Amino acid sequence: MMNQVSKEEIDRIRGRYTEKYGRLMDKWSPILFHEMHENFRQFERSVKMSVLEISKAAAQIRGSHKSIHFKSDREALFFGLGITAPAAVAGIVASILIFWYASSSQDYQERKEILDTYENVSDYVTLMQNGEILEKDGVSCLVLYPLPKKGDITIGKEYIYDHKNKRVLVPLGVK
């Protein structure tokens, strides 16, 4: 906020200017000089406060930063291993336990036996995905419909009847 300038202050500003530069000032120049000086003082105060705040923050950062110095690369390696080894060991143990559980479960063993016994089981994937199973008198049956005269065949839903050899062909997919 700008303060009122007294006549005495204006005369002092004029006198300092005349003494320093050897020239007289007009009536308005001392008022402008006073206003600029006052603004500069406010700016200087805010800069000092900012510098103080920055210095405090820098001191806090320096206080919270902990630097570690090693004598050799080997010492640094062992320090890093000491920090990460517990998590790595825990991860390895958890992975081993999960693998052991998955591979020892009965369901896994049954599926593995099927895959080992029937080499062409991958050819039946589309049939298994699209096929419809019906339970009738305690027996599971795959439900298929005759192939329409025109149009594409739907794998796992339709069959082809071979009249010549008197057999049903179930499409499994295109290779």
mmCIF file of C-alpha atoms in Angstrom:
data_model
loop_
_atom_site.group_PDB
_atom_site.id
_atom_site.type_symbol
_atom_site.label_atom_id
_atom_site.label_comp_id
_atom_site.label_asym_id
_atom_site.label_seq_id
_atom_site.Cartn_x
_atom_site.Cartn_y
_atom_site.Cartn_z
ATOM 1 C CA MET A 1 0.000 0.000 0.000
ATOM 2 C CA MET A 2 1.366 3.415 -0.926
ATOM 3 C CA ASN A 3 1.824 5.988 1.835
ATOM 4 C CA GLN A 4 1.290 9.720 1.510
ATOM 5 C CA VAL A 5 4.488 11.575 0.608
ATOM 6 C CA SER A 6 5.238 14.607 2.729
ATOM 7 C CA LYS A 7 6.654 17.858 1.305
ATOM 8 C CA GLU A 8 9.788 17.296 3.369
ATOM 9 C CA GLU A 9 10.373 13.846 1.814
ATOM 10 C CA ILE A 10 9.937 15.249 -1.678
ATOM 11 C CA ASP A 11 12.503 17.958 -0.903
ATOM 12 C CA ARG A 12 14.948 15.332 0.420
ATOM 13 C CA ILE A 13 14.552 13.218 -2.739
ATOM 14 C CA ARG A 14 15.106 16.332 -4.895
ATOM 15 C CA GLY A 15 18.154 17.271 -2.843
ATOM 16 C CA ARG A 16 19.751 13.795 -3.115
ATOM 17 C CA TYR A 17 19.131 13.760 -6.856
ATOM 18 C CA THR A 18 20.597 17.265 -7.309
ATOM 19 C CA GLU A 19 23.600 16.356 -5.129
ATOM 20 C CA LYS A 20 24.257 13.119 -7.011
ATOM 21 C CA TYR A 21 23.606 14.243 -10.595
ATOM 22 C CA GLY A 22 23.935 18.021 -10.418
ATOM 23 C CA ARG A 23 20.535 18.639 -12.002
ATOM 24 C CA LEU A 24 17.211 19.884 -10.677
ATOM 25 C CA MET A 25 14.069 17.713 -10.758
ATOM 26 C CA ASP A 26 10.584 18.797 -11.694
ATOM 27 C CA LYS A 27 7.670 18.502 -9.183
ATOM 28 C CA TRP A 28 6.394 15.044 -10.216
ATOM 29 C CA SER A 29 9.673 13.128 -10.542
ATOM 30 C CA PRO A 30 10.361 12.886 -6.749
ATOM 31 C CA ILE A 31 6.848 11.434 -6.244
ATOM 32 C CA LEU A 32 7.480 8.808 -8.922
ATOM 33 C CA PHE A 33 10.916 8.002 -7.443
ATOM 34 C CA HIS A 34 9.349 7.629 -4.004
ATOM 35 C CA GLU A 35 6.648 5.303 -5.370
ATOM 36 C CA MET A 36 9.185 3.170 -7.268
ATOM 37 C CA HIS A 37 11.388 2.967 -4.158
ATOM 38 C CA GLU A 38 8.410 1.889 -2.043
ATOM 39 C CA ASN A 39 7.402 -0.781 -4.589
ATOM 40 C CA PHE A 40 10.996 -2.007 -4.720
ATOM 41 C CA ARG A 41 11.065 -2.350 -0.908
ATOM 42 C CA GLN A 42 7.884 -4.487 -0.976
ATOM 43 C CA PHE A 43 9.313 -6.620 -3.762
ATOM 44 C CA GLU A 44 12.587 -7.000 -1.836
ATOM 45 C CA ARG A 45 10.672 -8.144 1.269
ATOM 46 C CA SER A 46 8.744 -10.787 -0.697
ATOM 47 C CA VAL A 47 11.982 -12.007 -2.334
ATOM 48 C CA LYS A 48 13.651 -12.312 1.087
ATOM 49 C CA MET A 49 10.652 -14.274 2.404
ATOM 50 C CA SER A 50 10.776 -16.586 -0.643
ATOM 51 C CA VAL A 51 14.509 -17.143 -0.177
ATOM 52 C CA LEU A 52 13.895 -17.952 3.485
ATOM 53 C CA GLU A 53 11.160 -20.481 2.588
ATOM 54 C CA ILE A 54 13.393 -22.095 -0.038
ATOM 55 C CA SER A 55 16.258 -22.317 2.455
ATOM 56 C CA LYS A 56 13.996 -24.008 5.005
ATOM 57 C CA ALA A 57 12.731 -26.506 2.401
ATOM 58 C CA ALA A 58 16.293 -27.241 1.254
ATOM 59 C CA ALA A 59 17.359 -27.848 4.868
ATOM 60 C CA GLN A 60 14.456 -30.264 5.335
ATOM 61 C CA ILE A 61 15.362 -32.108 2.143
ATOM 62 C CA ARG A 62 19.016 -32.340 3.182
ATOM 63 C CA GLY A 63 17.920 -33.618 6.600
ATOM 64 C CA SER A 64 15.645 -36.299 5.146
ATOM 65 C CA HIS A 65 18.122 -37.514 2.515
ATOM 66 C CA LYS A 66 20.329 -40.348 3.644
ATOM 67 C CA SER A 67 23.304 -41.052 1.443
ATOM 68 C CA ILE A 68 25.194 -44.303 1.589
ATOM 69 C CA HIS A 69 28.770 -44.671 0.417
ATOM 70 C CA PHE A 70 30.396 -48.002 -0.369
ATOM 71 C CA LYS A 71 34.063 -48.887 -0.369
ATOM 72 C CA SER A 72 33.745 -51.299 -3.277
ATOM 73 C CA ASP A 73 31.354 -52.581 -5.911
ATOM 74 C CA ARG A 74 31.160 -55.886 -4.073
ATOM 75 C CA GLU A 75 29.961 -54.180 -0.897
ATOM 76 C CA ALA A 76 27.285 -52.323 -2.914
ATOM 77 C CA LEU A 77 26.177 -55.602 -4.522
ATOM 78 C CA PHE A 78 25.773 -57.329 -1.172
ATOM 79 C CA PHE A 79 23.862 -54.332 0.185
ATOM 80 C CA GLY A 80 21.473 -54.486 -2.793
ATOM 81 C CA LEU A 81 21.059 -58.236 -2.381
ATOM 82 C CA GLY A 82 20.333 -57.749 1.296
ATOM 83 C CA ILE A 83 17.497 -55.377 0.444
ATOM 84 C CA THR A 84 15.956 -57.380 -2.417
ATOM 85 C CA ALA A 85 16.791 -60.955 -1.370
ATOM 86 C CA PRO A 86 13.923 -61.423 1.137
ATOM 87 C CA ALA A 87 11.298 -60.386 -1.433
ATOM 88 C CA ALA A 88 12.939 -62.501 -4.143
ATOM 89 C CA VAL A 89 13.094 -65.577 -1.889
ATOM 90 C CA ALA A 90 9.458 -65.104 -0.878
ATOM 91 C CA GLY A 91 8.447 -64.816 -4.555
ATOM 92 C CA ILE A 92 10.384 -67.962 -5.489
ATOM 93 C CA VAL A 93 8.899 -69.951 -2.600
ATOM 94 C CA ALA A 94 5.374 -68.791 -3.503
ATOM 95 C CA SER A 95 5.935 -69.745 -7.166
ATOM 96 C CA ILE A 96 7.210 -73.197 -6.199
ATOM 97 C CA LEU A 97 4.229 -73.788 -3.896
ATOM 98 C CA ILE A 98 1.728 -72.701 -6.559
ATOM 99 C CA PHE A 99 3.380 -74.898 -9.195
ATOM 100 C CA TRP A 100 3.497 -77.850 -6.793
ATOM 101 C CA TYR A 101 -0.180 -77.421 -5.873
ATOM 102 C CA ALA A 102 -1.299 -77.088 -9.496
ATOM 103 C CA SER A 103 0.723 -80.063 -10.706
ATOM 104 C CA SER A 104 -0.239 -82.340 -7.844
ATOM 105 C CA SER A 105 -3.964 -81.733 -7.945
ATOM 106 C CA GLN A 106 -6.074 -84.639 -9.160
ATOM 107 C CA ASP A 107 -7.831 -82.556 -11.802
ATOM 108 C CA TYR A 108 -4.490 -81.606 -13.320
ATOM 109 C CA GLN A 109 -3.343 -85.223 -13.330
ATOM 110 C CA GLU A 110 -6.531 -86.393 -15.088
ATOM 111 C CA ARG A 111 -6.212 -83.776 -17.806
ATOM 112 C CA LYS A 112 -2.540 -84.529 -18.275
ATOM 113 C CA GLU A 113 -3.338 -88.236 -18.716
ATOM 114 C CA ILE A 114 -5.951 -87.437 -21.381
ATOM 115 C CA LEU A 115 -3.502 -85.210 -23.258
ATOM 116 C CA ASP A 116 -0.783 -87.874 -23.049
ATOM 117 C CA THR A 117 -3.119 -90.700 -24.110
ATOM 118 C CA TYR A 118 -4.816 -88.982 -27.069
ATOM 119 C CA GLU A 119 -2.349 -87.197 -29.307
ATOM 120 C CA ASN A 120 -5.046 -85.638 -31.532
ATOM 121 C CA VAL A 121 -7.047 -84.108 -28.665
ATOM 122 C CA SER A 122 -6.276 -80.594 -29.988
ATOM 123 C CA ASP A 123 -8.336 -81.416 -33.120
ATOM 124 C CA TYR A 124 -11.472 -81.636 -30.939
ATOM 125 C CA VAL A 125 -11.196 -78.142 -29.434
ATOM 126 C CA THR A 126 -13.829 -76.523 -31.711
ATOM 127 C CA LEU A 127 -16.189 -79.454 -31.181
ATOM 128 C CA MET A 128 -15.805 -79.120 -27.419
ATOM 129 C CA GLN A 129 -16.418 -75.370 -27.559
ATOM 130 C CA ASN A 130 -19.513 -75.504 -29.790
ATOM 131 C CA GLY A 131 -20.917 -78.933 -28.952
ATOM 132 C CA GLU A 132 -24.126 -79.378 -27.001
ATOM 133 C CA ILE A 133 -24.304 -82.273 -24.527
ATOM 134 C CA LEU A 134 -27.655 -83.807 -23.576
ATOM 135 C CA GLU A 135 -28.182 -86.135 -20.615
ATOM 136 C CA LYS A 136 -30.685 -88.910 -21.480
ATOM 137 C CA ASP A 137 -31.362 -91.906 -19.225
ATOM 138 C CA GLY A 138 -28.026 -91.372 -17.426
ATOM 139 C CA VAL A 139 -26.095 -91.251 -20.700
ATOM 140 C CA SER A 140 -24.369 -88.106 -22.047
ATOM 141 C CA CYS A 141 -24.975 -87.555 -25.755
ATOM 142 C CA LEU A 142 -23.561 -85.069 -28.227
ATOM 143 C CA VAL A 143 -26.430 -83.320 -29.994
ATOM 144 C CA LEU A 144 -25.958 -82.753 -33.758
ATOM 145 C CA TYR A 145 -28.356 -81.739 -36.526
ATOM 146 C CA PRO A 146 -28.261 -82.647 -40.226
ATOM 147 C CA LEU A 147 -26.329 -80.285 -42.482
ATOM 148 C CA PRO A 148 -28.658 -77.925 -44.373
ATOM 149 C CA LYS A 149 -28.631 -78.186 -48.157
ATOM 150 C CA LYS A 150 -27.029 -74.735 -48.572
ATOM 151 C CA GLY A 151 -24.730 -72.633 -46.393
ATOM 152 C CA ASP A 152 -21.646 -73.134 -44.271
ATOM 153 C CA ILE A 153 -21.344 -75.937 -41.776
ATOM 154 C CA THR A 154 -21.325 -75.073 -38.088
ATOM 155 C CA ILE A 155 -18.630 -77.154 -36.427
ATOM 156 C CA GLY A 156 -19.874 -78.888 -33.300
ATOM 157 C CA LYS A 157 -23.542 -78.361 -34.237
ATOM 158 C CA GLU A 158 -24.055 -80.201 -37.552
ATOM 159 C CA TYR A 159 -23.039 -83.493 -39.164
ATOM 160 C CA ILE A 160 -22.672 -84.853 -42.697
ATOM 161 C CA TYR A 161 -24.281 -88.206 -43.558
ATOM 162 C CA ASP A 162 -22.195 -90.302 -45.990
ATOM 163 C CA HIS A 163 -24.906 -92.373 -47.796
ATOM 164 C CA LYS A 164 -22.398 -94.373 -49.788
ATOM 165 C CA ASN A 165 -20.567 -95.772 -46.742
ATOM 166 C CA LYS A 166 -23.548 -95.436 -44.380
ATOM 167 C CA ARG A 167 -21.747 -93.361 -41.743
ATOM 168 C CA VAL A 168 -21.990 -89.973 -39.999
ATOM 169 C CA LEU A 169 -19.124 -87.483 -40.421
ATOM 170 C CA VAL A 170 -18.668 -84.858 -37.691
ATOM 171 C CA PRO A 171 -16.536 -81.895 -38.879
ATOM 172 C CA LEU A 172 -13.845 -80.922 -36.355
ATOM 173 C CA GLY A 173 -12.380 -77.915 -38.124
ATOM 174 C CA VAL A 174 -10.457 -76.779 -41.171
ATOM 175 C CA LYS A 175 -6.694 -77.240 -41.330
#
